[in-house]
Short mmCIF file of C-alpha atoms in Angstrom, two decimals:
data_model
loop_
_atom_site.label_atom_id
_atom_site.label_comp_id
_atom_site.label_asym_id
_atom_site.label_seq_id
_atom_site.Cartn_x
_atom_site.Cartn_y
_atom_site.Cartn_z
CA MET A 1 141.62 311.33 147.16
CA LYS A 2 141.67 312.00 150.91
CA ASN A 3 141.85 308.27 151.74
CA GLU A 4 145.30 307.53 150.36
CA HIS A 5 145.25 303.96 151.70
CA LEU A 6 142.46 303.03 149.29
CA LEU A 7 143.26 301.10 146.17
CA LYS A 8 143.49 303.18 142.98
CA THR A 9 142.96 301.55 139.59
CA SER A 10 145.96 303.40 138.19
CA ILE A 11 148.20 301.23 140.41
CA PHE A 12 147.48 298.19 138.28
CA PHE A 13 148.37 299.35 134.81
CA GLY A 14 151.81 298.04 133.90
CA SER A 15 152.42 295.86 136.97
CA LEU A 16 149.39 293.60 137.26
CA LEU A 17 150.63 290.55 135.35
CA ILE A 18 154.02 290.40 137.05
CA CYS A 19 152.53 290.80 140.53
CA LEU A 20 149.84 288.27 139.78
CA PHE A 21 152.33 285.54 138.97
CA PHE A 22 154.48 285.92 142.06
CA VAL A 23 151.68 286.45 144.58
CA ARG A 24 149.38 283.68 143.41
CA THR A 25 152.10 281.07 143.50
CA ALA A 26 153.51 282.08 146.88
CA ARG A 27 150.68 283.45 149.00
CA ALA A 28 149.81 281.83 152.33
CA ALA A 29 146.06 281.97 151.63
CA THR A 30 145.02 282.57 155.21
CA PHE A 31 142.15 285.00 154.81
CA LEU A 32 138.47 284.94 154.04
CA HIS A 33 136.87 286.40 150.93
CA PRO A 34 134.09 288.96 151.54
CA HIS A 35 130.44 287.94 151.80
CA GLY A 36 128.88 287.07 148.45
CA SER A 37 132.21 286.36 146.74
CA VAL A 38 132.43 283.54 144.20
CA VAL A 39 135.50 281.32 144.65
CA ILE A 40 136.87 278.15 143.05
CA SER A 41 138.89 275.23 144.39
CA GLN A 42 139.93 272.12 142.43
CA GLY A 43 137.31 272.75 139.80
CA THR A 44 134.41 273.29 142.24
CA ILE A 45 132.86 276.73 142.50
CA TYR A 46 131.47 278.08 145.75
CA ARG A 47 129.87 281.26 147.04
CA ILE A 48 130.60 282.82 150.42
CA SER A 49 127.15 283.15 152.03
CA ASP A 50 125.62 286.59 152.60
CA ASN A 51 126.38 286.35 156.34
CA GLY A 52 129.91 285.01 155.77
CA GLN A 53 129.19 281.91 157.85
CA ALA A 54 129.07 279.20 155.15
CA LEU A 55 130.64 278.10 151.88
CA GLU A 56 127.78 277.42 149.46
CA GLY A 57 128.70 274.93 146.74
CA PHE A 58 127.33 274.87 143.20
CA ASP A 59 126.67 271.22 142.37
CA THR A 60 125.88 271.84 138.67
CA PRO A 61 127.04 274.38 136.07
CA GLU A 62 123.39 275.21 135.40
CA LYS A 63 122.86 276.22 139.01
CA TYR A 64 125.89 278.50 138.78
CA PHE A 65 124.56 280.12 135.62
CA SER A 66 121.14 280.55 137.25
CA TYR A 67 122.79 283.34 139.28
CA ARG A 68 123.99 284.96 136.04
CA TYR A 69 127.62 284.57 137.13
CA SER A 70 130.42 284.10 134.62
CA PHE A 71 133.40 281.82 135.19
CA ALA A 72 135.68 284.87 135.09
CA GLN A 73 134.19 286.03 138.40
CA ALA A 74 135.47 283.03 140.39
CA ALA A 75 138.59 283.86 142.42
CA PRO A 76 140.89 281.19 143.89
CA ALA A 77 139.51 279.97 147.23
CA THR A 78 141.67 280.45 150.32
CA SER A 79 142.19 278.01 153.17
CA ASP A 80 139.96 280.20 155.35
CA ASP A 81 137.21 280.04 152.72
CA LEU A 82 137.44 276.25 152.60
CA ALA A 83 137.39 275.99 156.40
CA LEU A 84 133.84 277.36 156.50
CA PRO A 85 130.95 274.87 156.91
CA HIS A 86 129.99 273.55 153.48
CA THR A 87 126.41 273.70 152.21
CA VAL A 88 124.76 273.35 148.81
CA ILE A 89 123.36 276.57 147.42
CA ALA A 90 119.77 276.89 146.21
CA TRP A 91 118.96 277.80 142.61
CA GLY A 92 118.94 281.43 141.54
CA ASP A 93 115.83 283.12 140.19
CA GLY A 94 114.96 284.48 136.76
CA ARG A 95 117.43 282.82 134.36
CA LEU A 96 116.17 281.30 131.09
CA PHE A 97 117.31 277.82 130.06
CA LEU A 98 116.82 275.57 127.05
CA GLU A 99 116.54 271.91 128.06
CA GLN A 100 116.18 269.39 125.23
CA GLY A 101 114.68 272.07 123.03
CA VAL A 102 112.14 273.23 125.64
CA GLY A 103 112.39 276.73 127.12
CA TYR A 104 112.13 277.21 130.89
CA GLN A 105 112.51 280.05 133.35
CA VAL A 106 113.94 279.04 136.74
CA SER A 107 112.32 280.69 139.75
CA GLY A 108 111.44 279.63 143.28
CA GLY A 109 113.36 276.35 143.03
CA THR A 110 111.30 275.09 140.07
CA LYS A 111 111.46 275.31 136.27
CA HIS A 112 108.55 277.02 134.55
CA GLY A 113 107.74 276.11 130.97
CA PHE A 114 105.88 278.29 128.49
CA VAL A 115 102.57 277.15 127.06
CA SER A 116 103.55 278.45 123.63
CA GLN A 117 106.11 280.42 121.68
CA ASP A 118 103.71 283.35 121.79
CA ALA A 119 103.75 283.28 125.60
CA PHE A 120 107.56 283.19 125.60
CA LEU A 121 107.94 286.06 123.16
CA GLY A 122 105.00 287.93 124.66
CA GLN A 123 106.85 288.09 128.00
CA GLY A 124 109.58 289.92 126.11
CA PHE A 125 112.13 287.12 126.16
CA LYS A 126 114.53 286.22 123.36
CA PHE A 127 115.73 282.72 122.55
CA SER A 128 119.29 284.06 122.53
CA GLN A 129 118.95 284.72 126.28
CA ALA A 130 118.40 281.03 127.12
CA LYS A 131 121.33 278.98 128.40
CA VAL A 132 121.45 275.38 127.17
CA GLY A 133 121.59 272.89 130.02
CA THR A 134 119.99 270.14 132.08
CA LEU A 135 117.76 271.27 134.91
CA ASN A 136 117.49 268.85 137.82
CA LEU A 137 114.41 270.65 139.08
CA PRO A 138 110.72 269.95 139.62
CA VAL A 139 108.32 271.46 137.10
CA GLY A 140 106.50 274.55 138.35
CA GLN A 141 103.43 276.36 137.10
CA VAL A 142 103.39 276.92 133.37
CA ILE A 143 103.63 280.49 132.05
CA ALA A 144 100.42 280.69 130.04
CA SER A 145 100.34 284.19 128.60
CA ALA A 146 102.16 287.44 128.03
CA ALA A 147 99.85 289.15 130.51
CA GLU A 148 101.04 287.15 133.53
CA ALA A 149 103.27 288.96 136.02
CA HIS A 150 106.91 288.10 135.41
CA LEU A 151 108.39 285.55 137.78
CA SER A 152 110.64 286.42 140.70
CA GLY A 153 114.14 287.20 139.43
CA SER A 154 112.96 288.92 136.23
CA PHE A 155 114.07 292.44 135.36
CA VAL A 156 111.43 294.55 133.61
CA ILE A 157 111.14 298.13 132.38
CA ASP A 158 108.03 300.32 132.48
CA GLY A 159 106.87 303.08 130.15
CA THR A 160 108.78 305.75 132.07
CA GLY A 161 112.11 303.98 131.59
CA THR A 162 112.28 302.70 135.18
CA VAL A 163 113.76 299.21 135.57
CA TRP A 164 112.29 296.92 138.22
CA TYR A 165 113.43 293.69 139.82
CA MET A 166 110.42 291.44 140.32
CA THR A 167 109.80 289.30 143.40
CA ASP A 168 106.78 287.20 144.31
CA THR A 169 105.25 290.05 146.30
CA GLN A 170 106.70 293.34 145.04
CA ARG A 171 108.91 295.16 142.56
CA GLN A 172 112.21 296.78 143.54
CA GLY A 173 113.57 299.75 141.65
CA VAL A 174 116.92 299.47 139.87
CA PRO A 175 118.55 302.92 140.13
CA SER A 176 121.31 302.48 137.53
CA ILE A 177 122.59 300.32 134.71
CA ALA A 178 125.72 299.74 136.80
CA LEU A 179 123.63 298.14 139.52
CA LEU A 180 121.97 295.98 136.86
CA ASN A 181 125.43 294.94 135.67
CA SER A 182 126.39 293.91 139.22
CA TRP A 183 123.58 291.32 139.00
CA GLY A 184 125.04 289.86 135.80
CA LEU A 185 122.70 291.53 133.30
CA ASN A 186 122.99 293.94 130.41
CA PHE A 187 120.26 296.45 129.63
CA SER A 188 119.36 294.47 126.48
CA GLU A 189 118.15 291.60 128.70
CA VAL A 190 115.52 293.72 130.47
CA VAL A 191 112.00 292.97 129.19
CA PRO A 192 108.89 295.18 129.03
CA ALA A 193 106.74 295.30 132.16
CA ASN A 194 103.07 294.42 131.92
CA ALA A 195 100.06 295.60 133.91
CA ASN A 196 100.29 292.74 136.41
CA ASP A 197 103.94 293.57 137.11
CA LEU A 198 103.09 297.19 137.80
CA ALA A 199 100.14 296.22 139.98
CA LYS A 200 102.59 294.87 142.56
CA PRO A 201 103.61 297.38 145.24
CA ALA A 202 106.93 299.16 144.86
CA GLY A 203 109.40 298.13 147.58
CA SER A 204 112.85 299.38 148.51
CA LEU A 205 115.51 299.98 145.88
CA LEU A 206 117.58 296.99 144.86
CA SER A 207 121.17 297.20 146.07
CA TYR A 208 124.37 295.98 144.46
CA ARG A 209 124.84 292.24 144.67
CA SER A 210 127.02 291.25 147.62
CA GLY A 211 130.52 290.34 146.48
CA SER A 212 130.43 292.82 143.60
CA LEU A 213 133.53 294.87 142.85
CA ILE A 214 132.74 298.56 142.31
CA ASN A 215 135.17 301.07 140.83
CA ASP A 216 134.09 304.37 142.36
CA GLY A 217 136.23 307.18 140.99
CA GLY A 218 139.33 304.98 140.84
CA VAL A 219 138.83 303.44 144.28
CA ILE A 220 137.91 299.74 144.29
CA TRP A 221 135.32 298.58 146.79
CA VAL A 222 133.72 295.21 147.41
CA ILE A 223 130.06 295.25 148.44
CA GLU A 224 128.72 293.43 151.52
CA GLY A 225 124.99 294.05 151.91
CA MET A 226 124.59 297.81 152.38
CA GLY A 227 128.26 298.15 153.35
CA LYS A 228 131.47 298.40 151.37
CA ARG A 229 135.08 297.47 152.08
CA SER A 230 138.21 298.75 150.40
CA PHE A 231 141.67 297.34 149.68
CA PRO A 232 144.62 298.96 151.48
CA SER A 233 147.12 297.94 148.78
CA THR A 234 147.58 296.43 145.34
CA ALA A 235 148.97 293.28 146.95
CA CYS A 236 145.83 292.88 149.04
CA PHE A 237 143.65 293.02 145.91
CA ILE A 238 145.85 290.61 143.95
CA ASN A 239 146.23 288.16 146.85
CA PHE A 240 142.49 287.64 146.80
CA GLY A 241 142.72 286.63 143.13
CA TYR A 242 140.40 289.36 141.91
CA ASN A 243 140.27 290.50 138.31
CA LEU A 244 140.05 294.25 137.78
CA GLN A 245 137.97 293.67 134.64
CA ASN A 246 135.12 292.41 136.85
CA ALA A 247 134.79 295.78 138.60
CA VAL A 248 131.69 297.78 137.69
CA VAL A 249 132.26 301.52 137.29
CA ALA A 250 129.69 303.16 139.57
CA SER A 251 129.06 305.24 142.68
CA THR A 252 128.99 303.68 146.15
CA LEU A 253 127.30 306.68 147.77
CA GLY A 254 124.99 305.51 150.56
CA TYR A 255 126.96 302.33 151.31
CA ALA A 256 128.55 302.31 154.77
CA ASP A 257 132.36 302.25 154.87
CA ASN A 258 133.10 299.08 156.83
CA GLY A 259 136.87 299.35 156.67
CA THR A 260 139.41 297.47 154.60
CA ILE A 261 139.57 293.88 153.42
CA CYS A 262 143.05 292.98 154.63
CA GLY A 263 143.00 295.26 157.66
CA PRO A 264 141.39 294.62 161.05
CA ALA A 265 137.64 294.19 161.21
CA PRO A 266 135.73 297.37 162.05
CA ALA A 267 134.88 297.76 165.73
CA VAL A 268 131.19 298.30 164.87
CA THR A 269 129.36 296.92 161.85
CA TYR A 270 125.88 297.70 160.58
CA GLU A 271 123.53 295.23 158.89
CA ARG A 272 119.88 295.09 157.98
CA LYS A 273 118.85 291.46 157.90
CA THR A 274 115.89 289.15 158.25
CA VAL A 275 115.96 287.25 161.54
CA ALA A 276 114.03 283.99 161.68
CA THR A 277 112.31 283.10 164.97
CA SER A 278 109.57 280.74 166.08
CA ARG A 279 107.27 283.80 166.07
CA GLY A 280 108.05 284.62 162.44
CA ASN A 281 110.65 286.42 160.38
CA PHE A 282 111.55 290.02 161.22
CA SER A 283 113.46 292.77 159.43
CA VAL A 284 116.08 294.06 161.86
CA ASP A 285 118.68 296.85 161.84
CA ILE A 286 121.71 295.73 163.87
CA LEU A 287 124.82 297.47 165.14
CA THR A 288 127.26 294.78 166.27
CA ALA A 289 130.13 296.12 168.37
CA ASP A 290 133.29 294.66 169.84
CA ALA A 291 133.24 296.41 173.20
CA SER A 292 136.99 295.93 173.56
CA GLN A 293 137.64 297.85 170.33
CA VAL A 294 135.22 300.77 170.61
CA LYS A 295 134.39 303.43 173.19
CA VAL A 296 130.75 303.48 174.30
CA VAL A 297 129.25 306.76 175.46
CA THR A 298 125.86 307.28 177.08
CA ASP A 299 124.59 310.82 177.16
CA THR A 300 121.60 312.84 178.32
CA ALA A 301 120.35 316.14 176.91
CA ASP A 302 119.94 317.48 180.47
CA ASP A 303 122.96 317.73 182.74
CA ASN A 304 120.89 316.97 185.85
CA ASP A 305 117.91 314.88 186.92
CA CYS A 306 114.83 316.21 185.19
CA LEU A 307 111.24 315.79 186.35
CA ASN A 308 109.53 317.92 183.71
CA ASN A 309 110.18 319.86 180.47
CA CYS A 310 113.39 317.92 179.94
CA GLN A 311 115.81 318.85 177.18
CA VAL A 312 115.78 316.71 174.04
CA LYS A 313 117.78 316.53 170.81
CA SER A 314 118.13 314.35 167.75
CA LEU A 315 120.16 311.15 167.74
CA ILE A 316 122.51 312.59 165.11
CA ASP A 317 123.19 315.51 167.48
CA PHE A 318 124.05 313.09 170.29
CA VAL A 319 126.40 311.25 167.91
CA ASN A 320 128.08 314.35 166.50
CA GLN A 321 128.47 316.17 169.82
CA ASN A 322 130.28 313.13 171.25
CA GLN A 323 132.42 312.78 168.09
CA GLY A 324 130.87 309.40 167.46
CA PHE A 325 130.04 307.55 164.26
CA ALA A 326 127.10 305.38 165.33
CA GLY A 327 124.35 305.36 167.90
CA ILE A 328 120.90 304.23 168.97
CA HIS A 329 118.03 305.86 170.88
CA GLY A 330 117.80 305.28 174.62
CA SER A 331 115.24 304.65 177.35
CA TYR A 332 111.49 305.13 177.54
CA PHE A 333 110.31 308.69 178.13
CA CYS A 334 107.12 310.77 177.94
CA PRO A 335 107.22 312.79 174.69
CA THR A 336 105.28 315.99 174.13
CA SER A 337 102.92 314.26 171.68
CA TYR A 338 101.52 311.86 174.32
CA PRO A 339 98.35 313.19 176.04
CA GLU A 340 99.08 311.06 179.10
CA CYS A 341 102.39 312.90 179.51
CA ALA A 342 100.78 316.22 180.34
CA GLY A 343 102.68 317.75 183.24
CA LYS A 344 105.80 315.61 182.71
CA THR A 345 106.97 316.45 179.21
CA ASN A 346 110.02 314.44 178.05
CA SER A 347 110.66 313.12 181.54
CA PHE A 348 112.30 309.74 182.12
CA TYR A 349 112.86 307.74 185.27
CA TRP A 350 115.50 305.23 184.18
CA LYS A 351 119.12 305.40 185.20
CA VAL A 352 121.43 306.74 182.48
CA TYR A 353 125.08 307.51 183.07
CA ASN A 354 126.17 310.82 181.55
CA SER A 355 129.64 310.05 180.18
CA ARG A 356 130.39 313.73 179.54
CA LEU A 357 129.82 314.67 183.16
CA ASN A 358 130.86 311.38 184.77
CA LYS A 359 127.68 311.09 186.80
CA MET A 360 124.53 309.00 186.97
CA ILE A 361 121.34 310.78 186.00
CA ASN A 362 118.36 309.77 188.21
CA ALA A 363 120.70 308.03 190.65
CA HIS A 364 118.66 308.95 193.72
CA ASN A 365 115.02 308.86 192.62
CA ASN A 366 114.50 305.34 194.04
CA ILE A 367 112.64 304.39 190.84
CA LYS A 368 113.34 301.50 188.45
CA GLU A 369 116.22 300.12 190.53
CA ASP A 370 115.04 296.57 189.83
CA MET A 371 115.44 297.08 186.07
CA PRO A 372 118.39 295.75 183.98
CA PHE A 373 121.45 297.93 183.45
CA LEU A 374 124.23 297.73 180.85
CA ALA A 375 127.48 299.27 182.11
CA PHE A 376 130.99 299.91 180.75
CA ASP A 377 133.83 300.13 183.25
CA THR A 378 136.95 302.30 183.11
CA SER A 379 138.78 299.68 181.01
CA GLY A 380 135.94 299.64 178.48
CA THR A 381 134.70 296.20 179.52
CA ALA A 382 130.94 295.69 179.20
CA HIS A 383 128.91 294.33 182.14
CA PHE A 384 125.26 293.28 182.08
CA PHE A 385 123.35 293.55 185.36
CA ASN A 386 119.89 292.05 185.69
CA GLN A 387 119.03 294.88 188.12
CA TYR A 388 120.49 298.35 188.56
CA LYS A 389 120.88 297.79 192.28
CA ASP A 390 123.30 294.94 191.47
CA LEU A 391 125.59 297.54 189.89
CA ILE A 392 125.47 299.56 193.10
CA SER A 393 126.34 296.48 195.15
CA ALA A 394 129.27 295.72 192.85
CA ASN A 395 130.67 299.25 193.43
CA LEU A 396 131.99 299.19 189.86
CA PRO A 397 133.55 302.41 188.52
CA ILE A 398 131.94 303.02 185.13
CA THR A 399 132.22 305.41 182.19
CA ALA A 400 128.89 304.63 180.49
CA GLY A 401 125.65 302.87 181.26
CA ILE A 402 121.93 302.75 180.54
CA SER A 403 118.86 300.93 181.79
CA ASN A 404 115.33 300.27 180.60
CA GLU A 405 112.66 297.60 180.84
CA PRO A 406 111.74 294.85 180.53
CA LEU A 407 114.54 292.29 180.79
CA LEU A 408 114.12 290.10 177.69
CA VAL A 409 116.83 287.43 177.78
CA GLN A 410 118.87 286.10 180.69
CA ASN A 411 121.64 283.52 180.25
CA GLY A 412 120.35 282.81 176.76
CA GLN A 413 116.78 282.11 177.91
CA ILE A 414 113.72 284.27 177.29
CA VAL A 415 112.55 285.57 180.66
CA VAL A 416 110.00 288.24 179.78
CA VAL A 417 106.43 287.09 180.46
CA GLU A 418 104.01 288.25 177.79
CA SER A 419 101.11 288.66 180.21
CA THR A 420 103.09 291.20 182.26
CA LEU A 421 103.50 293.58 179.31
CA ASP A 422 101.12 296.46 178.74
CA ASP A 423 98.75 296.43 175.76
CA LYS A 424 101.06 298.39 173.45
CA GLN A 425 104.10 296.27 174.29
CA ARG A 426 102.14 293.05 173.86
CA THR A 427 100.01 293.70 170.75
CA VAL A 428 101.33 296.65 168.72
CA LYS A 429 103.66 295.73 165.84
CA SER A 430 106.11 298.63 165.71
CA ASP A 431 109.81 299.52 165.71
CA ARG A 432 111.35 298.05 168.86
CA GLY A 433 114.80 298.88 170.21
CA GLY A 434 116.95 296.62 172.33
CA LEU A 435 120.45 296.05 173.70
CA GLY A 436 122.05 292.62 174.04
CA LEU A 437 125.41 291.34 175.22
CA THR A 438 127.32 288.10 174.62
CA GLY A 439 130.82 288.14 176.06
CA GLN A 440 132.11 291.50 174.81
CA THR A 441 129.93 291.52 171.70
CA LEU A 442 127.22 294.16 171.99
CA TYR A 443 124.07 294.14 169.87
CA ALA A 444 122.16 297.42 169.42
CA VAL A 445 118.98 296.44 167.59
CA ILE A 446 115.88 297.96 166.05
CA ALA A 447 113.34 295.33 164.99
CA HIS A 448 110.62 296.41 162.59
CA SER A 449 106.96 295.47 162.85
CA ALA A 450 107.50 293.62 166.13
CA THR A 451 106.05 293.53 169.64
CA VAL A 452 108.25 293.65 172.72
CA PHE A 453 107.67 289.92 173.16
CA ASP A 454 108.77 289.37 169.55
CA LEU A 455 111.94 291.32 170.35
CA ALA A 456 112.88 288.81 173.04
CA TYR A 457 112.86 286.02 170.46
CA ILE A 458 114.82 288.17 168.02
CA MET A 459 117.54 288.90 170.59
CA GLN A 460 117.76 285.22 171.47
CA ALA A 461 118.03 284.31 167.76
CA LEU A 462 120.89 286.80 167.35
CA GLY A 463 122.77 284.94 170.09
CA ALA A 464 122.48 287.49 172.90
CA ASP A 465 123.13 285.91 176.30
CA ASN A 466 121.42 288.84 178.02
CA ALA A 467 119.20 291.56 176.59
CA PHE A 468 116.70 294.24 177.53
CA ASN A 469 114.21 296.44 175.73
CA LEU A 470 114.76 300.09 174.78
CA ASP A 471 112.22 302.66 173.65
CA GLY A 472 110.69 302.23 170.20
CA GLY A 473 107.89 303.40 167.93
CA GLY A 474 108.28 307.07 167.02
CA SER A 475 111.42 307.30 169.16
CA ALA A 476 113.27 304.58 167.24
CA ALA A 477 116.46 305.87 165.62
CA MET A 478 119.78 304.40 164.54
CA VAL A 479 122.79 306.15 162.99
CA TYR A 480 125.80 304.54 161.32
CA ASN A 481 128.66 306.49 159.72
CA GLY A 482 126.64 309.68 160.02
CA VAL A 483 123.58 308.30 158.19
CA TYR A 484 120.20 307.39 159.66
CA LYS A 485 119.42 303.71 159.16
CA THR A 486 116.15 304.09 161.12
CA GLY A 487 114.59 307.39 162.02
CA PRO A 488 115.31 310.20 162.73
CA GLY A 489 112.11 309.89 164.78
CA ARG A 490 111.47 312.10 167.81
CA LEU A 491 113.94 314.26 169.65
CA LEU A 492 115.39 312.20 172.51
CA PRO A 493 116.37 312.83 176.15
CA ASN A 494 119.17 310.23 176.09
CA ALA A 495 121.09 307.95 173.72
CA LEU A 496 123.93 305.45 173.40
CA VAL A 497 126.81 306.45 171.08
CA PHE A 498 129.81 304.57 169.64
CA VAL A 499 133.10 306.46 169.40
CA ARG A 500 136.24 305.22 167.66
CA LYS A 501 139.15 304.69 170.05
#
């Protein structure tokens, strides 16, 4: 393997038991298990939340089993794990239970009985799949027939051999048995799909469960969302109390390499998450960067101010040509496809610093100088200016910078006024890009099915002290570790790129 620091399974054979004894009895336990990990302390089992911000306790064995976990998956909790805020986890979906001789399927925080044995068997279930236990849950709607769509949390298989994970609104494809195993199931537990299952729309593919250990060609990874983290040494793996037997043999292709477990956190992380706001919940792609640990580059396809027929290129070209690993599209511009842009194809007015040439593009056009500007000085420190002209007054030497409009959030408060937005910004639900800054934490965001006004609430919910809008719609594009997370979209006149220091 090229990455010699990654953990190889062959390391363990012959030394695992000896190492396990000495490390577990002597370790300092001052580190946090990855998101989704199951840990145990003094007989109580917890789960590290998907965002890593809470320790979710299982208050009953039945609730633990509702997630299809086994006790062998629980690793010893560390002091850092236990220092997280404690919450009680909700019930998992899809597991069958037998309570006082009555069969139930748990889903949506309720227990669903079956009207008859025929209904139970007709849904494809087996009595051997039911876990005996006491369910401290309200009774939900009864499952009346074999023809009903399977409840959320069920795994079903159609006539073509495709396995689906059922939710209340859609079905998600399961691309491999290994992925099924990561969710605590064997193929024998998958039940036949019915017509009502298949009538639901097909959504995105199901991903490995967060916290899963994956053995990919002898390298052990732990999954966090759509990312993966490796172990730099055998000691690192053992110190976390993991059991090699819990690793699923599978490919991790398509999962972003987010660095190592015991090493320093990556300077930029990627996550697709649902952000809850007072205007609703939004699916958002987020690059979160520590500005002190990463170099930010802003680049333009043209080397000079351009009034018409400006050069454009793909975001991945901007990233690769600057030897970067991540990036996001830049400011508004007039693309060729817009009829109203006749005579000014691909032109843009906003100020963008060309890091390659060490000069400001559009510095002297006297346009958009009252718009916000994000700058990075020669030490790499990020600065947020509410207006570009404030940067000029500060006389700050910079190495990167970009502006756009409107200003969304200022000092943690939403400042954009909905009535001042144009019709598209105000009413069209589309991909919306934005940049936000809190201290030296930079958020590069693409919100899906959102208006510009929605984006202001999203940036505030993410914790941005200051934020402004970028381009969006067909221009929206985001790259992480050389892979498009959104896009590729249109060719672009400018972009923001992250480069490893």
